[in-house]
mmCIF file of C-alpha atoms and ligand atoms in Angstrom:
data_model
loop_
_atom_site.group_PDB
_atom_site.id
_atom_site.type_symbol
_atom_site.label_atom_id
_atom_site.label_comp_id
_atom_site.label_asym_id
_atom_site.label_seq_id
_atom_site.Cartn_x
_atom_site.Cartn_y
_atom_site.Cartn_z
ATOM 1 C CA MET A 473 -6.358 16.835 -9.423
ATOM 2 C CA THR A 474 -8.853 15.236 -11.767
ATOM 3 C CA LEU A 475 -12.134 13.777 -10.051
ATOM 4 C CA LEU A 476 -11.188 10.511 -8.158
ATOM 5 C CA LYS A 477 -13.050 7.393 -7.994
ATOM 6 C CA PHE A 478 -12.499 4.601 -6.068
ATOM 7 C CA ARG A 479 -13.451 0.936 -6.453
ATOM 8 C CA LYS A 480 -12.730 -2.562 -5.387
ATOM 9 C CA ALA A 481 -10.284 -4.470 -7.483
ATOM 10 C CA THR A 482 -11.086 -7.747 -9.783
ATOM 11 C CA VAL A 483 -8.969 -10.138 -11.465
ATOM 12 C CA ALA A 484 -9.616 -8.156 -14.821
ATOM 13 C CA ASP A 485 -7.735 -5.260 -13.160
ATOM 14 C CA VAL A 486 -4.895 -7.372 -12.905
ATOM 15 C CA VAL A 487 -2.261 -5.949 -15.772
ATOM 16 C CA PRO A 488 -3.090 -2.383 -15.070
ATOM 17 C CA LEU A 489 -2.506 -2.911 -11.740
ATOM 18 C CA SER A 490 0.601 -4.751 -11.947
ATOM 19 C CA GLU A 491 1.883 -2.137 -14.223
ATOM 20 C CA LEU A 492 1.280 0.928 -11.312
ATOM 21 C CA ILE A 493 2.885 -1.077 -8.794
ATOM 22 C CA GLN A 494 6.073 -2.219 -10.608
ATOM 23 C CA ARG A 495 6.414 1.590 -12.208
ATOM 24 C CA THR A 496 5.760 2.738 -8.489
ATOM 25 C CA ILE A 497 8.333 0.456 -6.954
ATOM 26 C CA ARG A 498 10.998 1.172 -9.802
ATOM 27 C CA VAL A 499 10.681 4.954 -9.601
ATOM 28 C CA SER A 500 9.822 5.616 -6.206
ATOM 29 C CA ASN A 501 11.600 2.808 -4.322
ATOM 30 C CA ALA A 502 14.850 2.576 -6.080
ATOM 31 C CA GLY A 503 16.460 5.491 -3.923
ATOM 32 C CA ASP A 504 16.009 2.961 -0.677
ATOM 33 C CA TYR A 505 16.603 -0.386 -2.058
ATOM 34 C CA ASP A 506 19.407 -1.765 -4.235
ATOM 35 C CA GLN A 507 18.757 -3.156 -7.523
ATOM 36 C CA LYS A 508 18.114 -6.920 -6.636
ATOM 37 C CA SER A 509 15.720 -6.035 -3.751
ATOM 38 C CA ILE A 510 13.699 -3.839 -6.604
ATOM 39 C CA ASP A 511 13.890 -6.722 -8.956
ATOM 40 C CA MET A 512 12.459 -9.199 -6.447
ATOM 41 C CA LEU A 513 9.785 -6.805 -5.298
ATOM 42 C CA CYS A 514 8.786 -6.520 -8.765
ATOM 43 C CA SER A 515 8.540 -10.315 -9.295
ATOM 44 C CA ILE A 516 5.953 -10.306 -6.459
ATOM 45 C CA PHE A 517 3.474 -7.809 -8.332
ATOM 46 C CA GLU A 518 3.680 -9.685 -11.358
ATOM 47 C CA PRO A 519 0.274 -10.903 -13.073
ATOM 48 C CA GLY A 520 0.387 -14.460 -11.904
ATOM 49 C CA PRO A 521 1.115 -13.661 -8.404
ATOM 50 C CA LEU A 522 -0.905 -10.669 -8.160
ATOM 51 C CA THR A 523 -3.957 -12.377 -9.379
ATOM 52 C CA GLY A 524 -3.931 -14.255 -5.993
ATOM 53 C CA ARG A 525 -3.919 -11.484 -3.801
ATOM 54 C CA ILE A 526 -6.873 -9.965 -5.615
ATOM 55 C CA GLU A 527 -8.830 -13.067 -4.758
ATOM 56 C CA ASN A 528 -7.663 -13.179 -1.427
ATOM 57 C CA GLU A 529 -7.194 -9.808 -0.066
ATOM 58 C CA ALA A 530 -9.516 -6.846 -0.435
ATOM 59 C CA ILE A 531 -7.473 -3.995 -2.786
ATOM 60 C CA LEU A 532 -9.201 -0.566 -3.468
ATOM 61 C CA LEU A 533 -7.956 1.180 -6.373
ATOM 62 C CA CYS A 534 -7.826 5.100 -7.457
ATOM 63 C CA PHE A 535 -8.837 6.027 -10.694
ATOM 64 C CA ALA A 536 -8.172 9.763 -11.752
ATOM 65 C CA GLY A 537 -10.508 9.851 -15.090
ATOM 66 C CA ALA A 538 -9.548 6.492 -16.711
ATOM 67 C CA ASN A 539 -6.076 6.232 -15.079
ATOM 68 C CA LEU A 540 -5.343 3.884 -12.382
ATOM 69 C CA VAL A 541 -3.465 5.801 -10.104
ATOM 70 C CA GLY A 542 -3.469 4.694 -6.631
ATOM 71 C CA THR A 543 -3.899 1.361 -4.712
ATOM 72 C CA VAL A 544 -3.935 -0.248 -1.006
ATOM 73 C CA GLY A 545 -4.912 -3.447 0.391
ATOM 74 C CA LEU A 546 -6.054 -4.757 3.424
ATOM 75 C CA LYS A 547 -5.224 -8.765 4.398
ATOM 76 C CA GLY A 548 -6.443 -9.758 7.704
ATOM 77 C CA ASP A 549 -5.171 -6.954 10.334
ATOM 78 C CA TYR A 550 -2.523 -5.832 7.881
ATOM 79 C CA LEU A 551 -2.472 -2.863 5.668
ATOM 80 C CA ARG A 552 -0.607 -4.102 2.507
ATOM 81 C CA SER A 553 0.587 -2.590 -0.771
ATOM 82 C CA LEU A 554 0.017 0.900 -0.825
ATOM 83 C CA PHE A 555 1.444 2.725 -3.864
ATOM 84 C CA VAL A 556 0.556 6.149 -5.396
ATOM 85 C CA ASP A 557 1.559 6.602 -9.274
ATOM 86 C CA PRO A 558 4.855 8.691 -9.213
ATOM 87 C CA ALA A 559 3.285 11.599 -11.242
ATOM 88 C CA PHE A 560 0.491 11.773 -8.698
ATOM 89 C CA GLN A 561 2.398 11.525 -5.167
ATOM 90 C CA GLY A 562 2.668 14.631 -2.942
ATOM 91 C CA GLN A 563 -0.960 15.755 -3.646
ATOM 92 C CA GLY A 564 -2.488 14.004 -0.545
ATOM 93 C CA LEU A 565 -3.580 10.480 -2.318
ATOM 94 C CA GLY A 566 -1.774 8.407 -0.193
ATOM 95 C CA LYS A 567 -3.406 9.926 2.976
ATOM 96 C CA LEU A 568 -6.692 9.530 1.185
ATOM 97 C CA LEU A 569 -6.134 5.746 0.504
ATOM 98 C CA THR A 570 -4.935 4.960 3.769
ATOM 99 C CA ALA A 571 -7.914 6.500 5.382
ATOM 100 C CA ARG A 572 -10.225 4.226 3.416
ATOM 101 C CA ILE A 573 -8.539 1.577 4.143
ATOM 102 C CA GLU A 574 -8.650 2.143 7.684
ATOM 103 C CA GLU A 575 -12.217 2.844 7.509
ATOM 104 C CA GLU A 576 -12.968 -0.641 5.887
ATOM 105 C CA ALA A 577 -10.849 -2.017 8.809
ATOM 106 C CA ARG A 578 -12.611 -0.444 11.337
ATOM 107 C CA GLN A 579 -15.842 -2.073 9.985
ATOM 108 C CA ARG A 580 -14.100 -5.072 10.214
ATOM 109 C CA ALA A 581 -13.565 -4.432 14.183
ATOM 110 C CA ILE A 582 -9.726 -4.485 13.820
ATOM 111 C CA SER A 583 -8.628 -2.642 16.522
ATOM 112 C CA ASP A 584 -5.039 -2.638 15.774
ATOM 113 C CA LEU A 585 -3.961 -2.347 11.961
ATOM 114 C CA MET A 586 -0.380 -3.160 11.112
ATOM 115 C CA LEU A 587 1.965 -3.019 8.285
ATOM 116 C CA HIS A 588 5.104 -3.539 6.947
ATOM 117 C CA ALA A 589 6.491 -0.130 5.777
ATOM 118 C CA SER A 590 9.020 0.417 2.780
ATOM 119 C CA LEU A 591 11.864 2.552 3.968
ATOM 120 C CA THR A 592 10.664 4.975 1.842
ATOM 121 C CA ALA A 593 6.987 5.009 3.062
ATOM 122 C CA ARG A 594 8.349 4.891 7.025
ATOM 123 C CA ASP A 595 8.135 8.583 7.792
ATOM 124 C CA PHE A 596 4.786 8.934 5.969
ATOM 125 C CA TYR A 597 3.147 6.032 7.883
ATOM 126 C CA ALA A 598 4.854 7.804 11.019
ATOM 127 C CA ALA A 599 2.909 10.748 10.387
ATOM 128 C CA LEU A 600 -0.056 9.481 9.746
ATOM 129 C CA GLY A 601 0.043 8.233 13.502
ATOM 130 C CA TYR A 602 1.504 4.705 13.016
ATOM 131 C CA GLU A 603 4.189 3.635 15.626
ATOM 132 C CA PHE A 604 7.627 1.847 15.108
ATOM 133 C CA LEU A 605 7.840 -1.589 16.283
ATOM 134 C CA GLU A 606 10.648 -2.870 14.487
ATOM 135 C CA VAL A 607 12.805 -3.158 11.404
ATOM 136 C CA GLN A 608 12.665 -6.893 9.908
ATOM 137 C CA SER A 609 14.897 -8.571 7.233
ATOM 138 C CA TYR A 610 13.163 -9.982 4.375
ATOM 139 C CA PRO A 611 14.908 -11.486 1.385
ATOM 140 C CA GLU A 612 13.743 -8.231 -0.643
ATOM 141 C CA GLY A 613 15.883 -6.273 2.045
ATOM 142 C CA PRO A 614 14.346 -4.506 5.048
ATOM 143 C CA PHE A 615 10.746 -3.249 5.995
ATOM 144 C CA VAL A 616 9.769 -1.547 9.184
ATOM 145 C CA LEU A 617 6.735 -2.757 11.321
ATOM 146 C CA MET A 618 4.101 -0.294 12.452
ATOM 147 C CA ARG A 619 1.187 -0.149 14.233
ATOM 148 C CA LYS A 620 -2.099 1.956 14.675
ATOM 149 C CA GLN A 621 -4.638 1.533 17.050
ATOM 150 C CA LEU A 622 -7.908 2.207 15.520
ATOM 151 C CA ASN A 623 -11.175 3.503 17.524
ATOM 152 C CA VAL A 624 -13.284 0.607 16.640
ATOM 153 C CA ARG A 625 -17.252 1.340 17.646
ATOM 154 C CA LEU A 626 -18.539 -1.918 18.955
HETATM 155 C C1 LIG B 1004 4.355 6.411 0.459
HETATM 156 C C2 LIG B 1004 3.409 6.864 -0.881
HETATM 157 C C3 LIG B 1004 1.977 6.049 -0.590
HETATM 158 C C4 LIG B 1004 3.076 8.316 -0.193
HETATM 159 O O1 LIG B 1004 1.860 8.775 -1.306
HETATM 160 P P1 LIG B 1004 1.852 10.274 -1.657
HETATM 161 O O2 LIG B 1004 0.162 10.380 -1.926
HETATM 162 O O3 LIG B 1004 2.760 10.930 -1.803
HETATM 163 O O4 LIG B 1004 1.393 10.694 0.462
HETATM 164 P P2 LIG B 1004 0.613 11.923 0.365
HETATM 165 O O5 LIG B 1004 0.493 13.142 -0.525
HETATM 166 O O6 LIG B 1004 -0.819 11.629 0.783
HETATM 167 O O7 LIG B 1004 1.272 12.561 2.099
HETATM 168 C C5 LIG B 1004 0.476 12.521 3.024
HETATM 169 C C6 LIG B 1004 1.643 13.480 3.937
HETATM 170 O O8 LIG B 1004 2.610 12.485 4.229
HETATM 171 C C7 LIG B 1004 4.055 13.192 3.648
HETATM 172 N N1 LIG B 1004 4.411 12.511 2.936
HETATM 173 C C8 LIG B 1004 4.386 11.788 2.169
HETATM 174 N N2 LIG B 1004 5.551 11.016 1.516
HETATM 175 C C9 LIG B 1004 6.469 11.267 2.509
HETATM 176 C C10 LIG B 1004 7.614 10.405 3.048
HETATM 177 N N3 LIG B 1004 8.188 9.903 2.066
HETATM 178 N N4 LIG B 1004 8.522 10.793 4.096
HETATM 179 C C11 LIG B 1004 7.930 12.002 5.091
HETATM 180 N N5 LIG B 1004 6.359 12.289 4.699
HETATM 181 C C12 LIG B 1004 5.988 12.091 3.762
HETATM 182 C C13 LIG B 1004 3.176 14.539 3.228
HETATM 183 O O9 LIG B 1004 4.205 15.302 3.074
HETATM 184 C C14 LIG B 1004 1.915 14.749 3.713
HETATM 185 O O10 LIG B 1004 2.057 15.487 4.766
HETATM 186 P P3 LIG B 1004 0.780 16.700 5.224
HETATM 187 O O11 LIG B 1004 -0.471 15.711 5.478
HETATM 188 O O12 LIG B 1004 1.337 17.305 6.041
HETATM 189 O O13 LIG B 1004 0.890 17.499 3.707
HETATM 190 C C15 LIG B 1004 3.995 7.214 -1.799
HETATM 191 O O14 LIG B 1004 5.306 7.923 -1.927
HETATM 192 C C16 LIG B 1004 4.358 5.789 -2.659
HETATM 193 O O15 LIG B 1004 3.936 5.398 -3.553
HETATM 194 N N6 LIG B 1004 5.895 5.205 -2.521
HETATM 195 C C17 LIG B 1004 6.104 4.468 -2.878
HETATM 196 C C18 LIG B 1004 5.883 3.139 -2.743
HETATM 197 C C19 LIG B 1004 5.991 2.725 -1.441
HETATM 198 O O16 LIG B 1004 6.811 2.811 -0.768
HETATM 199 N N7 LIG B 1004 4.668 2.252 -0.915
HETATM 200 C C20 LIG B 1004 4.577 1.842 0.916
HETATM 201 C C21 LIG B 1004 5.160 0.427 0.604
HETATM 202 S S1 LIG B 1004 4.667 0.020 2.678
#
């Protein structure tokens, strides 16, 4: 894989970030959610609402050369919005982004990291040590509440 670079997102990143997330949802989540759900999920990540997210949570970006290929966020004690470009999936990038945001959570003394997994990513998170709590229903479709205990150094 090309050399990867990581940095925090700023509002200047909103358009390529929106494109990455919407492309990934349409390609990678389409097998698990119907078209209405996919359209609703994409609307959450339009540049307008996404700008608010960038301003209110820590969002990490991963670049391969000049290309934005992955992202993950942390809001409170929730890991949010993990997406890897379909062309870069299966190469360890999702795992790497998760490890980085877990480290950020540890530095913030978060002992239980929570997330709402897509049906697509449920087994991915389970493989990384996240435990199943419950399936929750949202207008966008079902998501799986999961939790991982982090070893926090106090
Ligand atoms: C889920 C996602 C982030 C995984 O990213 P990725 O870069 O393909 O994952 P990795 O290559 O780091 O995989 C890490 C491990 O998980 C496994 N894995 C990856 N996707 C998996 C899946 N859907 N089910 C089961 N295991 C999976 C890999 O085999 C790998 O195992 P290994 O360490 O033993 O080799 C990516 O598929 C994605 O963006 N999906 C669509 C968006 C989405 O649903 N995001 C989650 C929102 S909550």
